[in-house]
Coordinates of C-alpha atoms in Angstrom, one line a residue:
Chain A
M8 CA -189.2 85.0 -91.1
E9 CA -185.9 83.3 -91.1
S10 CA -185.7 79.6 -91.0
V11 CA -183.6 77.6 -88.5
I12 CA -182.6 74.0 -88.2
V13 CA -181.8 72.2 -85.0
G14 CA -178.5 70.3 -85.0
I15 CA -177.8 67.6 -82.4
D16 CA -174.4 65.9 -82.1
I17 CA -174.6 62.9 -79.8
G18 CA -171.2 61.7 -78.6
G19 CA -170.1 59.1 -76.2
T20 CA -169.9 61.4 -73.2
G21 CA -171.5 64.7 -74.2
T22 CA -174.3 65.8 -76.5
K23 CA -174.2 69.2 -78.1
F24 CA -177.0 70.9 -79.8
G25 CA -177.9 74.3 -81.2
L26 CA -179.8 76.4 -83.7
V27 CA -178.3 76.9 -87.2
D28 CA -179.4 79.5 -89.7
N29 CA -179.6 79.3 -93.5
S30 CA -176.0 80.5 -93.8
G31 CA -174.6 77.8 -91.4
N32 CA -174.2 80.2 -88.5
L33 CA -174.6 78.6 -85.1
L34 CA -177.0 81.0 -83.4
C35 CA -176.8 79.4 -80.0
E36 CA -175.6 76.1 -78.5
D37 CA -175.8 74.0 -75.4
K38 CA -174.5 70.7 -74.1
I39 CA -175.7 68.0 -71.8
D40 CA -174.1 64.7 -70.6
T41 CA -175.0 61.8 -72.8
G42 CA -176.8 59.7 -70.1
G43 CA -179.7 59.7 -67.8
E44 CA -181.9 57.0 -66.4
T45 CA -183.5 56.1 -69.7
F46 CA -183.1 57.0 -73.4
D47 CA -186.6 58.6 -73.2
H48 CA -185.5 60.8 -70.4
F49 CA -182.4 61.8 -72.3
V50 CA -184.4 62.8 -75.3
S51 CA -186.9 64.8 -73.3
Q52 CA -184.0 66.7 -71.7
I53 CA -182.7 67.7 -75.1
V54 CA -186.1 68.6 -76.3
E55 CA -186.8 70.8 -73.3
A56 CA -183.5 72.7 -73.8
I57 CA -184.2 73.2 -77.5
Q58 CA -187.7 74.5 -76.8
Q59 CA -186.2 77.1 -74.5
M60 CA -183.7 78.1 -77.2
L61 CA -186.5 78.5 -79.8
V62 CA -188.4 80.8 -77.4
Q63 CA -185.5 83.2 -77.6
Y64 CA -185.8 83.4 -81.4
P65 CA -189.4 84.3 -82.0
D66 CA -188.8 85.5 -85.5
C67 CA -187.3 82.1 -86.6
Q68 CA -189.3 79.3 -88.1
L69 CA -188.1 75.8 -87.2
E70 CA -187.7 73.8 -90.5
G71 CA -186.0 70.6 -89.4
V72 CA -184.0 68.6 -86.9
G73 CA -180.7 66.9 -87.9
V74 CA -179.0 64.4 -85.6
G75 CA -175.5 62.9 -85.9
A76 CA -174.8 59.9 -83.7
P77 CA -172.5 56.9 -83.8
G78 CA -174.6 54.0 -85.2
G79 CA -177.2 56.5 -86.4
N80 CA -179.2 54.6 -89.1
Y81 CA -180.6 56.8 -91.8
Y82 CA -183.3 54.3 -92.9
T83 CA -184.7 53.1 -89.6
G84 CA -184.2 56.3 -87.7
M85 CA -182.7 54.3 -84.9
I86 CA -179.3 54.4 -83.2
T87 CA -178.1 50.8 -83.4
G88 CA -175.1 49.0 -81.9
A89 CA -173.3 52.1 -80.7
S90 CA -171.1 50.4 -78.0
N91 CA -169.9 53.7 -76.6
L92 CA -173.4 55.0 -75.7
P93 CA -174.9 54.2 -72.2
W94 CA -178.0 52.4 -73.5
S95 CA -178.2 49.1 -75.3
G96 CA -180.4 47.9 -78.1
D97 CA -182.1 49.9 -80.9
L98 CA -182.8 53.4 -79.8
P99 CA -185.8 54.9 -81.8
L100 CA -184.4 58.4 -81.9
V101 CA -186.4 59.8 -84.8
E102 CA -189.7 58.4 -83.5
K103 CA -189.1 60.0 -80.1
M104 CA -188.0 63.3 -81.5
S105 CA -190.9 63.4 -83.9
Q106 CA -193.3 63.3 -80.9
Y107 CA -192.1 66.7 -80.0
F108 CA -191.3 68.4 -83.4
D109 CA -193.7 68.7 -86.3
V110 CA -190.8 69.0 -88.8
P111 CA -188.6 66.4 -90.6
V112 CA -186.1 64.7 -88.2
V113 CA -183.1 63.2 -90.0
L114 CA -180.6 60.9 -88.4
S115 CA -177.3 59.6 -89.7
N116 CA -173.9 58.8 -88.3
D117 CA -171.5 61.6 -87.3
A118 CA -169.1 61.3 -90.3
N119 CA -172.0 61.5 -92.7
A120 CA -173.3 64.5 -90.9
T121 CA -169.9 66.2 -91.2
A122 CA -169.8 65.3 -95.0
M123 CA -173.2 67.0 -95.5
G124 CA -172.0 70.0 -93.4
E125 CA -169.1 70.4 -95.8
K126 CA -171.5 70.2 -98.8
V127 CA -174.1 72.6 -97.5
F128 CA -171.9 75.1 -95.6
G129 CA -168.2 74.3 -96.2
G130 CA -165.7 73.7 -98.9
A131 CA -167.7 71.1 -100.9
K132 CA -170.4 73.6 -102.0
G133 CA -171.4 72.7 -105.5
M134 CA -169.5 69.5 -105.5
K135 CA -171.4 66.3 -106.3
D136 CA -168.6 63.7 -105.6
F137 CA -166.3 64.0 -102.6
V138 CA -165.1 62.2 -99.6
M139 CA -165.0 63.4 -96.0
I140 CA -162.4 61.7 -93.6
T141 CA -162.9 62.5 -89.9
L142 CA -159.8 62.0 -87.8
G143 CA -160.6 61.6 -84.2
T144 CA -160.2 58.7 -81.7
G145 CA -161.0 56.6 -84.8
L146 CA -161.3 57.3 -88.5
G147 CA -164.7 58.0 -89.8
S148 CA -165.8 58.7 -93.4
G149 CA -168.7 60.1 -95.4
I150 CA -169.0 59.7 -99.1
V151 CA -171.1 61.9 -101.4
S152 CA -171.7 60.5 -104.8
S153 CA -173.7 62.3 -107.5
G154 CA -174.8 64.7 -104.9
N155 CA -176.2 62.2 -102.4
L156 CA -174.7 60.5 -99.4
L157 CA -173.6 57.0 -100.1
I158 CA -175.8 55.2 -97.6
G159 CA -175.7 51.5 -98.4
S160 CA -178.1 48.6 -98.0
D161 CA -178.2 48.7 -94.2
S162 CA -177.2 52.4 -93.8
L163 CA -173.7 51.1 -93.0
A164 CA -171.7 52.4 -95.9
A165 CA -168.5 54.4 -95.7
E166 CA -166.7 52.8 -92.7
Y167 CA -163.3 53.4 -94.3
G168 CA -161.6 53.3 -90.9
H169 CA -162.2 49.6 -90.9
V170 CA -160.6 48.6 -94.2
L171 CA -157.9 46.0 -93.5
I172 CA -154.5 47.3 -94.7
K173 CA -152.2 44.5 -93.5
G174 CA -152.1 40.9 -94.7
S175 CA -150.9 39.8 -91.2
G176 CA -149.4 41.3 -88.1
G177 CA -151.6 44.4 -88.0
R178 CA -152.4 46.4 -84.9
D179 CA -155.3 45.4 -82.7
C180 CA -158.5 47.3 -83.5
N181 CA -161.4 48.0 -81.1
C182 CA -163.6 46.2 -83.6
G183 CA -162.0 42.9 -82.7
R184 CA -159.9 42.5 -85.8
K185 CA -156.3 43.4 -86.6
G186 CA -154.9 45.9 -89.1
C187 CA -157.8 48.3 -89.7
L188 CA -156.8 51.6 -91.2
E189 CA -157.9 53.6 -88.1
T190 CA -155.3 51.8 -85.9
Y191 CA -152.7 53.6 -88.0
V192 CA -154.5 56.8 -89.1
S193 CA -156.4 58.6 -86.3
A194 CA -155.4 60.5 -83.1
T195 CA -154.9 57.1 -81.5
G196 CA -153.1 55.7 -84.5
I197 CA -150.4 58.3 -84.7
K198 CA -149.8 57.9 -81.0
R199 CA -149.2 54.2 -81.5
T200 CA -146.9 55.0 -84.4
M201 CA -145.0 57.5 -82.2
M202 CA -144.5 54.9 -79.5
E203 CA -143.2 52.5 -82.1
L204 CA -140.7 55.1 -83.3
L205 CA -139.5 55.8 -79.7
A206 CA -139.0 52.1 -79.3
K207 CA -137.2 51.6 -82.6
Y208 CA -134.8 54.5 -82.7
T209 CA -132.5 56.1 -80.2
T210 CA -133.0 59.6 -81.6
P211 CA -133.7 62.1 -78.8
S212 CA -137.3 63.3 -78.5
V213 CA -139.2 65.5 -76.0
L214 CA -141.9 62.8 -76.1
R215 CA -139.7 60.2 -74.4
G216 CA -140.9 61.7 -71.1
V217 CA -144.6 61.2 -71.8
A218 CA -146.5 58.1 -70.9
F219 CA -148.7 56.4 -73.5
D220 CA -151.9 57.3 -71.5
D221 CA -150.8 61.0 -71.3
L222 CA -149.9 61.4 -74.9
Y223 CA -152.3 63.2 -77.3
S224 CA -151.9 63.8 -81.0
R225 CA -151.6 67.6 -80.5
D226 CA -148.5 66.9 -78.4
I227 CA -147.0 65.1 -81.3
A228 CA -147.9 68.1 -83.6
T229 CA -146.4 70.5 -81.1
A230 CA -143.2 68.5 -80.9
A231 CA -143.1 68.2 -84.7
N232 CA -143.5 71.9 -85.2
A233 CA -140.7 72.5 -82.7
G234 CA -138.4 70.3 -84.8
D235 CA -138.7 66.9 -83.1
A236 CA -137.4 64.5 -85.7
L237 CA -139.4 61.5 -84.5
A238 CA -142.6 63.4 -84.1
Q239 CA -142.1 64.6 -87.7
K240 CA -141.5 61.1 -88.8
A241 CA -144.7 60.0 -87.1
F242 CA -146.7 62.4 -89.2
R243 CA -144.9 61.4 -92.4
I244 CA -145.7 57.7 -91.7
T245 CA -149.3 58.5 -90.9
G246 CA -149.7 60.5 -94.1
K247 CA -148.0 57.8 -96.2
V248 CA -150.5 55.2 -94.9
L249 CA -153.5 57.5 -95.4
G250 CA -152.4 58.7 -98.8
R251 CA -152.0 55.2 -100.1
Q252 CA -155.4 54.1 -98.8
L253 CA -157.1 57.2 -100.2
A254 CA -155.6 56.3 -103.6
N255 CA -157.5 53.0 -103.3
L256 CA -160.7 54.8 -102.3
V257 CA -160.4 57.1 -105.3
A258 CA -160.5 54.0 -107.5
V259 CA -163.8 53.2 -106.0
V260 CA -165.7 56.5 -105.9
N261 CA -163.7 58.9 -108.2
P262 CA -164.2 62.0 -106.1
E263 CA -163.4 65.5 -107.0
A264 CA -162.0 66.3 -103.6
I265 CA -161.1 64.7 -100.2
F266 CA -161.6 66.7 -97.0
L267 CA -159.8 65.9 -93.8
F268 CA -161.6 66.9 -90.6
G269 CA -160.9 66.7 -86.9
G270 CA -158.0 67.1 -84.4
L271 CA -155.3 65.5 -86.6
A272 CA -156.3 67.6 -89.6
L273 CA -155.6 70.7 -87.6
A274 CA -151.9 69.8 -87.8
D275 CA -152.4 71.1 -91.4
G276 CA -149.2 70.7 -93.6
L277 CA -147.8 68.1 -91.2
I278 CA -150.5 65.7 -92.2
L279 CA -151.7 67.1 -95.5
D280 CA -148.3 67.2 -97.2
P281 CA -147.3 63.6 -96.8
T282 CA -150.9 62.4 -97.4
R283 CA -151.1 64.4 -100.7
K284 CA -147.7 63.1 -101.8
H285 CA -148.5 59.5 -101.3
L286 CA -152.1 59.9 -102.6
E287 CA -150.8 61.3 -105.9
K288 CA -147.9 58.8 -106.1
N289 CA -150.3 55.8 -105.7
L290 CA -153.1 56.9 -107.9
L291 CA -153.9 55.0 -111.1
G292 CA -152.8 57.2 -114.0
M293 CA -156.2 58.4 -115.1
Y294 CA -156.9 60.0 -111.7
K295 CA -153.5 61.8 -111.3
G296 CA -153.8 65.5 -110.8
K297 CA -157.6 65.3 -110.6
V298 CA -158.2 64.9 -106.8
K299 CA -158.0 67.8 -104.5
L300 CA -156.9 67.1 -100.9
M301 CA -157.7 69.8 -98.3
R302 CA -158.7 70.5 -94.8
S303 CA -162.4 70.8 -94.0
Q304 CA -163.6 74.4 -94.4
L305 CA -166.1 74.0 -91.5
G306 CA -165.1 76.0 -88.5
T307 CA -164.0 73.8 -85.7
Q308 CA -166.3 75.6 -83.3
G309 CA -169.7 73.9 -83.5
A310 CA -168.9 72.0 -86.7
A311 CA -170.5 68.8 -85.4
I312 CA -173.8 70.7 -84.7
V313 CA -173.7 72.5 -88.0
G314 CA -173.0 69.2 -89.8
A315 CA -175.9 67.5 -88.0
A316 CA -178.2 70.4 -88.9
S317 CA -177.2 70.1 -92.6
L318 CA -178.7 66.6 -92.7
A319 CA -182.1 68.2 -92.3
Y320 CA -181.3 71.3 -94.3
Q321 CA -180.8 69.1 -97.3
F322 CA -183.8 67.1 -96.5
K323 CA -185.5 67.2 -99.9
D324 CA -182.4 66.5 -101.9
Y325 CA -181.2 64.0 -99.4
L326 CA -184.4 61.9 -99.7
Q327 CA -184.6 62.2 -103.5
F328 CA -183.1 58.8 -104.2
Q329 CA -185.8 57.2 -102.1
E330 CA -188.5 58.4 -104.5
D331 CA -187.4 56.0 -107.2
Chain B
M8 CA -195.9 47.0 -130.6
E9 CA -193.1 45.6 -128.7
S10 CA -190.2 47.8 -127.8
V11 CA -186.6 46.8 -128.4
I12 CA -183.2 48.2 -127.4
V13 CA -180.0 47.9 -129.3
G14 CA -177.1 46.7 -127.2
I15 CA -173.5 47.2 -128.4
D16 CA -170.5 45.7 -126.7
I17 CA -167.2 47.2 -128.1
G18 CA -164.2 45.0 -127.2
G19 CA -160.5 45.2 -128.1
T20 CA -160.8 42.9 -131.1
G21 CA -164.5 42.4 -131.8
T22 CA -167.7 44.4 -131.5
K23 CA -170.9 42.5 -130.8
F24 CA -174.4 44.0 -131.1
G25 CA -178.0 42.9 -131.2
L26 CA -181.6 43.6 -130.4
V27 CA -182.9 43.0 -126.9
D28 CA -186.5 42.8 -125.9
N29 CA -188.3 43.9 -122.7
S30 CA -187.6 40.6 -121.0
G31 CA -183.9 40.6 -121.7
N32 CA -184.0 38.2 -124.6
L33 CA -181.5 38.6 -127.3
L34 CA -183.6 38.5 -130.5
C35 CA -180.6 38.6 -132.9
E36 CA -177.0 39.4 -132.8
D37 CA -174.0 40.1 -135.1
K38 CA -170.4 40.8 -134.8
I39 CA -167.8 42.9 -136.7
D40 CA -164.1 43.4 -136.1
T41 CA -163.3 46.4 -134.0
G42 CA -161.3 48.5 -136.5
G43 CA -161.6 50.0 -139.9
E44 CA -160.0 53.0 -141.5
T45 CA -161.5 55.6 -139.2
F46 CA -163.8 55.6 -136.1
D47 CA -166.5 57.2 -138.2
H48 CA -166.4 54.3 -140.7
F49 CA -166.5 51.8 -137.9
V50 CA -169.6 53.5 -136.5
S51 CA -171.3 53.6 -139.9
Q52 CA -170.7 49.9 -140.3
I53 CA -172.4 49.0 -137.0
V54 CA -175.3 51.3 -137.8
E55 CA -175.8 49.7 -141.2
A56 CA -175.9 46.3 -139.7
I57 CA -178.3 47.4 -137.0
Q58 CA -180.7 49.0 -139.5
Q59 CA -180.8 45.7 -141.4
M60 CA -181.6 43.9 -138.2
L61 CA -184.5 46.3 -137.4
V62 CA -186.0 45.8 -140.9
Q63 CA -186.5 42.1 -139.9
Y64 CA -188.5 43.1 -136.8
P65 CA -191.2 45.4 -138.3
D66 CA -193.4 45.0 -135.3
C67 CA -190.7 46.3 -132.9
Q68 CA -190.3 49.9 -131.9
L69 CA -186.7 51.0 -131.2
E70 CA -186.5 52.7 -127.8
G71 CA -182.8 53.2 -127.1
V72 CA -179.2 52.3 -127.8
G73 CA -176.9 51.2 -125.0
V74 CA -173.2 50.9 -125.6
G75 CA -170.6 49.3 -123.3
A76 CA -166.9 50.0 -124.1
P77 CA -163.6 50.2 -122.3
G78 CA -163.1 53.9 -121.3
G79 CA -166.8 54.7 -122.1
N80 CA -167.5 57.9 -120.4
Y81 CA -171.1 58.3 -119.3
Y82 CA -171.0 62.1 -118.9
T83 CA -169.3 63.1 -122.1
G84 CA -170.5 60.2 -124.3
M85 CA -167.0 59.7 -125.5
I86 CA -164.6 56.7 -125.4
T87 CA -161.5 58.1 -123.7
G88 CA -158.1 56.6 -123.2
A89 CA -158.9 53.1 -124.1
S90 CA -155.4 51.8 -125.0
N91 CA -156.7 48.5 -126.5
L92 CA -158.8 50.1 -129.2
P93 CA -157.3 50.9 -132.6
W94 CA -158.1 54.7 -132.5
S95 CA -156.5 57.3 -130.3
G96 CA -158.0 60.4 -128.7
D97 CA -161.5 61.0 -127.5
L98 CA -164.0 59.1 -129.7
P99 CA -167.4 60.9 -129.7
L100 CA -169.5 57.7 -129.8
V101 CA -172.8 59.1 -128.6
E102 CA -172.7 62.1 -130.9
K103 CA -172.0 59.8 -133.9
M104 CA -174.6 57.3 -133.1
S105 CA -177.2 60.0 -132.4
Q106 CA -176.8 61.2 -136.0
Y107 CA -178.4 57.9 -137.0
F108 CA -180.9 57.1 -134.2
D109 CA -183.6 59.3 -132.9
V110 CA -183.6 57.6 -129.5
P111 CA -181.5 58.0 -126.3
V112 CA -177.9 56.6 -126.8
V113 CA -176.2 55.8 -123.5
L114 CA -172.5 54.9 -123.1
S115 CA -170.7 53.5 -120.1
N116 CA -167.8 51.1 -119.5
D117 CA -168.3 47.4 -119.9
A118 CA -168.4 46.5 -116.2
N119 CA -171.0 49.2 -115.5
A120 CA -173.0 47.8 -118.4
T121 CA -172.8 44.3 -116.9
A122 CA -173.9 45.6 -113.5
M123 CA -177.0 47.3 -115.0
G124 CA -177.7 44.1 -117.0
E125 CA -177.8 42.2 -113.6
K126 CA -180.1 44.8 -112.2
V127 CA -182.6 44.9 -115.1
F128 CA -182.5 41.3 -116.3
G129 CA -180.4 39.2 -113.8
G130 CA -180.1 38.3 -110.2
A131 CA -180.1 41.9 -108.9
K132 CA -183.7 42.6 -109.8
G133 CA -185.2 44.8 -107.1
M134 CA -181.8 45.4 -105.4
K135 CA -180.7 48.9 -104.8
D136 CA -177.2 48.3 -103.5
F137 CA -174.9 45.7 -105.0
V138 CA -171.5 45.1 -106.6
M139 CA -170.6 43.5 -109.9
I140 CA -167.2 42.0 -110.3
T141 CA -166.2 41.0 -113.9
L142 CA -163.4 38.5 -114.1
G143 CA -161.8 38.5 -117.5
T144 CA -158.3 39.4 -118.7
G145 CA -158.5 42.0 -115.9
L146 CA -160.9 42.7 -113.1
G147 CA -163.7 45.1 -113.8
S148 CA -166.3 46.4 -111.4
G149 CA -169.6 48.2 -111.4
I150 CA -171.3 49.5 -108.2
V151 CA -175.0 50.2 -107.8
S152 CA -175.8 52.4 -104.8
S153 CA -179.4 53.5 -103.9
G154 CA -180.5 52.1 -107.3
N155 CA -178.0 54.1 -109.4
L156 CA -174.7 53.4 -110.9
L157 CA -171.8 54.9 -109.0
I158 CA -170.3 57.1 -111.7
G159 CA -167.9 59.5 -110.0
S160 CA -166.7 62.9 -110.8
D161 CA -165.1 62.1 -114.1
S162 CA -167.2 59.0 -114.9
L163 CA -164.2 56.9 -113.6
A164 CA -165.6 55.3 -110.5
A165 CA -165.5 51.5 -109.7
E166 CA -162.0 50.6 -111.0
Y167 CA -161.6 48.0 -108.2
G168 CA -159.2 46.0 -110.3
H169 CA -156.7 48.7 -109.6
V170 CA -156.7 49.0 -105.8
L171 CA -153.2 48.3 -104.6
I172 CA -153.1 45.3 -102.3
K173 CA -149.4 45.0 -101.6
G174 CA -147.2 47.4 -99.6
S175 CA -144.2 46.4 -101.8
G176 CA -143.1 43.6 -104.1
G177 CA -146.4 43.4 -105.9
R178 CA -146.9 42.0 -109.4
D179 CA -146.4 44.2 -112.4
C180 CA -149.7 45.6 -113.7
N181 CA -150.5 46.8 -117.2
C182 CA -151.4 50.1 -115.7
G183 CA -147.7 50.7 -114.9
R184 CA -147.9 50.2 -111.2
K185 CA -147.3 47.2 -109.0
G186 CA -149.6 45.1 -106.8
C187 CA -153.1 45.9 -108.3
L188 CA -155.8 43.5 -107.4
E189 CA -156.3 42.3 -111.0
T190 CA -152.8 41.1 -111.2
Y191 CA -153.9 38.4 -108.6
V192 CA -157.6 38.1 -109.3
S193 CA -158.5 37.6 -113.0
A194 CA -158.0 35.0 -115.7
T195 CA -154.5 36.3 -116.0
G196 CA -154.0 36.6 -112.3
I197 CA -154.8 33.0 -111.5
K198 CA -152.5 31.9 -114.3
R199 CA -149.6 33.9 -112.7
T200 CA -150.5 32.3 -109.3
M201 CA -150.5 28.9 -110.9
M202 CA -147.0 29.5 -112.4
E203 CA -145.7 30.6 -108.9
L204 CA -147.1 27.4 -107.4
L205 CA -145.4 25.2 -110.1
A206 CA -142.2 27.0 -109.3
K207 CA -142.5 26.8 -105.5
Y208 CA -143.7 23.2 -105.0
T209 CA -142.6 19.8 -106.4
T210 CA -146.1 18.5 -106.3
P211 CA -147.0 16.8 -109.6
S212 CA -149.4 18.7 -111.8
V213 CA -150.8 18.1 -115.3
L214 CA -150.1 21.8 -115.9
R215 CA -146.3 21.3 -115.7
G216 CA -146.5 20.5 -119.4
V217 CA -148.2 23.7 -120.4
A218 CA -146.3 26.9 -121.3
F219 CA -147.3 30.3 -119.8
D220 CA -148.5 31.5 -123.1
D221 CA -150.6 28.4 -123.7
L222 CA -152.3 28.3 -120.3
Y223 CA -155.8 29.6 -119.9
S224 CA -157.8 29.8 -116.6
R225 CA -160.3 27.2 -117.9
D226 CA -157.4 24.7 -118.0
I227 CA -156.7 25.4 -114.4
A228 CA -160.4 24.9 -113.6
T229 CA -160.4 21.6 -115.6
A230 CA -157.3 20.4 -113.7
A231 CA -158.7 21.4 -110.4
N232 CA -161.9 19.6 -111.0
A233 CA -159.9 16.5 -112.0
G234 CA -158.1 16.6 -108.6
D235 CA -154.9 18.5 -109.4
A236 CA -153.8 19.7 -106.0
L237 CA -151.8 22.7 -107.2
A238 CA -154.6 23.9 -109.5
Q239 CA -157.0 23.6 -106.6
K240 CA -154.6 25.6 -104.5
A241 CA -154.4 28.3 -107.2
F242 CA -158.2 28.7 -106.8
R243 CA -158.1 28.8 -103.0
I244 CA -155.4 31.5 -103.1
T245 CA -157.3 33.6 -105.7
G246 CA -160.5 33.3 -103.6
K247 CA -158.6 34.3 -100.5
V248 CA -157.2 37.5 -102.1
L249 CA -160.6 38.4 -103.6
G250 CA -162.6 37.6 -100.5
R251 CA -160.4 39.8 -98.4
Q252 CA -160.5 42.7 -100.8
L253 CA -164.3 42.4 -101.2
A254 CA -164.6 42.7 -97.4
N255 CA -162.9 46.1 -97.7
L256 CA -165.2 47.1 -100.5
V257 CA -168.2 46.1 -98.3
A258 CA -166.9 48.6 -95.7
V259 CA -167.2 51.4 -98.4
V260 CA -170.5 50.6 -100.2
N261 CA -172.4 48.2 -97.8
P262 CA -174.0 46.2 -100.6
E263 CA -176.7 43.6 -100.3
A264 CA -175.0 41.3 -102.7
I265 CA -171.8 40.8 -104.8
F266 CA -172.0 39.1 -108.2
L267 CA -169.1 37.5 -110.0
F268 CA -169.2 37.5 -113.8
G269 CA -166.9 36.2 -116.5
G270 CA -164.8 33.2 -117.4
L271 CA -163.3 32.7 -113.9
A272 CA -166.8 32.9 -112.3
L273 CA -167.8 29.9 -114.4
A274 CA -165.5 27.8 -112.2
D275 CA -168.4 28.2 -109.7
G276 CA -167.6 26.6 -106.3
L277 CA -163.9 26.5 -107.1
I278 CA -163.8 30.3 -106.9
L279 CA -167.0 31.1 -105.0
D280 CA -166.3 28.9 -102.0
P281 CA -162.9 30.3 -100.9
T282 CA -164.0 33.8 -101.8
R283 CA -167.1 33.5 -99.6
K284 CA -165.1 32.1 -96.8
H285 CA -162.5 34.9 -96.8
L286 CA -165.1 37.6 -97.4
E287 CA -167.1 36.5 -94.4
K288 CA -163.9 36.0 -92.3
N289 CA -162.6 39.5 -92.9
L290 CA -165.9 41.4 -92.7
L291 CA -166.3 44.0 -89.9
G292 CA -168.8 42.5 -87.4
M293 CA -171.8 44.5 -88.3
Y294 CA -171.7 43.3 -91.9
K295 CA -171.2 39.6 -91.1
G296 CA -173.9 37.3 -92.6
K297 CA -175.5 40.3 -94.5
V298 CA -173.7 40.1 -97.9
K299 CA -174.7 37.5 -100.5
L300 CA -171.9 36.3 -102.8
M301 CA -173.2 34.7 -106.0
R302 CA -172.5 34.1 -109.7
S303 CA -174.1 36.4 -112.1
Q304 CA -177.5 35.3 -113.2
L305 CA -177.0 36.7 -116.7
G306 CA -176.6 34.0 -119.3
T307 CA -173.1 33.8 -120.7
Q308 CA -174.5 33.9 -124.2
G309 CA -174.9 37.5 -125.3
A310 CA -174.6 38.8 -121.7
A311 CA -172.4 41.7 -122.8
I312 CA -175.0 42.8 -125.4
V313 CA -177.8 42.5 -122.9
G314 CA -175.8 44.4 -120.4
A315 CA -175.1 47.2 -122.8
A316 CA -178.8 47.3 -123.8
S317 CA -179.9 47.6 -120.2
L318 CA -178.0 50.9 -119.9
A319 CA -180.6 52.4 -122.3
Y320 CA -183.5 50.3 -120.9
Q321 CA -183.0 52.0 -117.6
F322 CA -182.6 55.4 -119.2
K323 CA -185.0 57.4 -117.1
D324 CA -184.0 55.9 -113.7
Y325 CA -180.4 56.0 -114.8
L326 CA -180.4 59.7 -115.4
Q327 CA -182.5 60.6 -112.4
F328 CA -179.6 61.8 -110.3
Q329 CA -178.7 64.3 -113.0
E330 CA -182.0 66.2 -112.5
D331 CA -180.9 67.5 -109.0

């Protein structure tokens, strides 16, 4: 009997879930809106859909449920302070899920889930020390150290998108402060950089005809690949800022590798090359040549679900540090 | 029969060692110059002195040897690339020591040793997530996460003195780069800041009569405590830089507390108050009010030896993550 894990990725607008086998294959997936009258109702909707999925795989044994969610607290099992979800307060996700499933239910934030996905099924197999950087609307991060997720005292570690990189005059961040890394390095960050470049230079660009609200990072990548000088410059600047800040992160966690995941990472060499250059340039001597920078090896299709599932897949190792 | 641990603190000029009991008391200590014809000879000198110590405590059972040294590599047991020691190459310290002692010998760098000292015998008892910042000639750091030292892929984690904090125009660092945190925050860093203030302002200061080479951080503390406005400003600036950078470190490791250790930390409120203010001011909202900043609770007398000993005291817990 093959074992399967349920992976659930709760996002601001949609929630995706599916069954993942031992090799990281997504056997089936579904999606519902993140919403509903109450949080309880939302959970019961997911559970019902999952139970229907399981009926279609009678030869599979459910072994765990992994959930990635913004504000997902590993220790309490609650989703806390996630401003982009439709419910307020502490949401007892693990407690609710455990009423339906007699297997371990593990919750963490989405970047941590992606990091564990990389470790279990992606390019970080066999690695004990690595960093995952997720580049979406913001910049998320997950850090694996000595084989375990770096969780922190309140399950709030690895918020590298919110390190301050400017002494003053930094860009407004949604967190209420100014100059956070993610205001420069993320899908939104590169868009802001692109707008600055259009304002500063008179160089022609196909993006001069696109409004701020209509501009997406993939448009900048497309323009850059077509030879647009300012779009290329936007990537170089983004990589320079990211590389420099990753050099600082290396001095904290001394990883074997750093993985980039998400829309912006799909731009491949456009973002990887300048990031690698400035990472290496800014590294303290003893780290030089020792840190691999690469794109996530997780497929883009269903990666969030597979990542979430890997939280539960690793359940025993994952909890080991709690047995001290 | 009481158990004792040998603690050895290898510094650039002197090496201190002693016997530490289960409560963290230093039973006896001695010191030799860090040097000698060969590294082997140096080790045999220490061993001989320790064996004479042990003879005087016939009721004590030796349970381990802990060694803190710059460049001390936890994984290989070697001292590597420590430019301020008189021997070059990889120095197989654990292998040599193990020829003489039939107990575990554990090596790490000095800041990690101090962090473990705080955990075993100091203010971090019972804490699983905290940061140790050692303020000496440079800035060292040790990070404990989920109860274990953050070691990293090459045993080179937690070099927070070498995060780059300036985009350009930073101070020269001994590492060959510019703008490392320790060029601003350390005994040397505050001295450089003091010199800048004397150059910039015409405000009277007792330190105008002291040459760069003759100025020590304790002189700046003495002047500040006596009301010297520029010396007080030097502490405020140092605390501002440190507090801001600690806020970034909190976003990576989410510690329960941060401890300051070393000469500069003895200035107490002069350094702690501005550091705490700017730490709190720069924290991402969800961390505010959650991170304690305090002076190390390790006594200054023999703290380095006690810290080194604690590496071995914690031997089983310390190695737990390697059993994955």
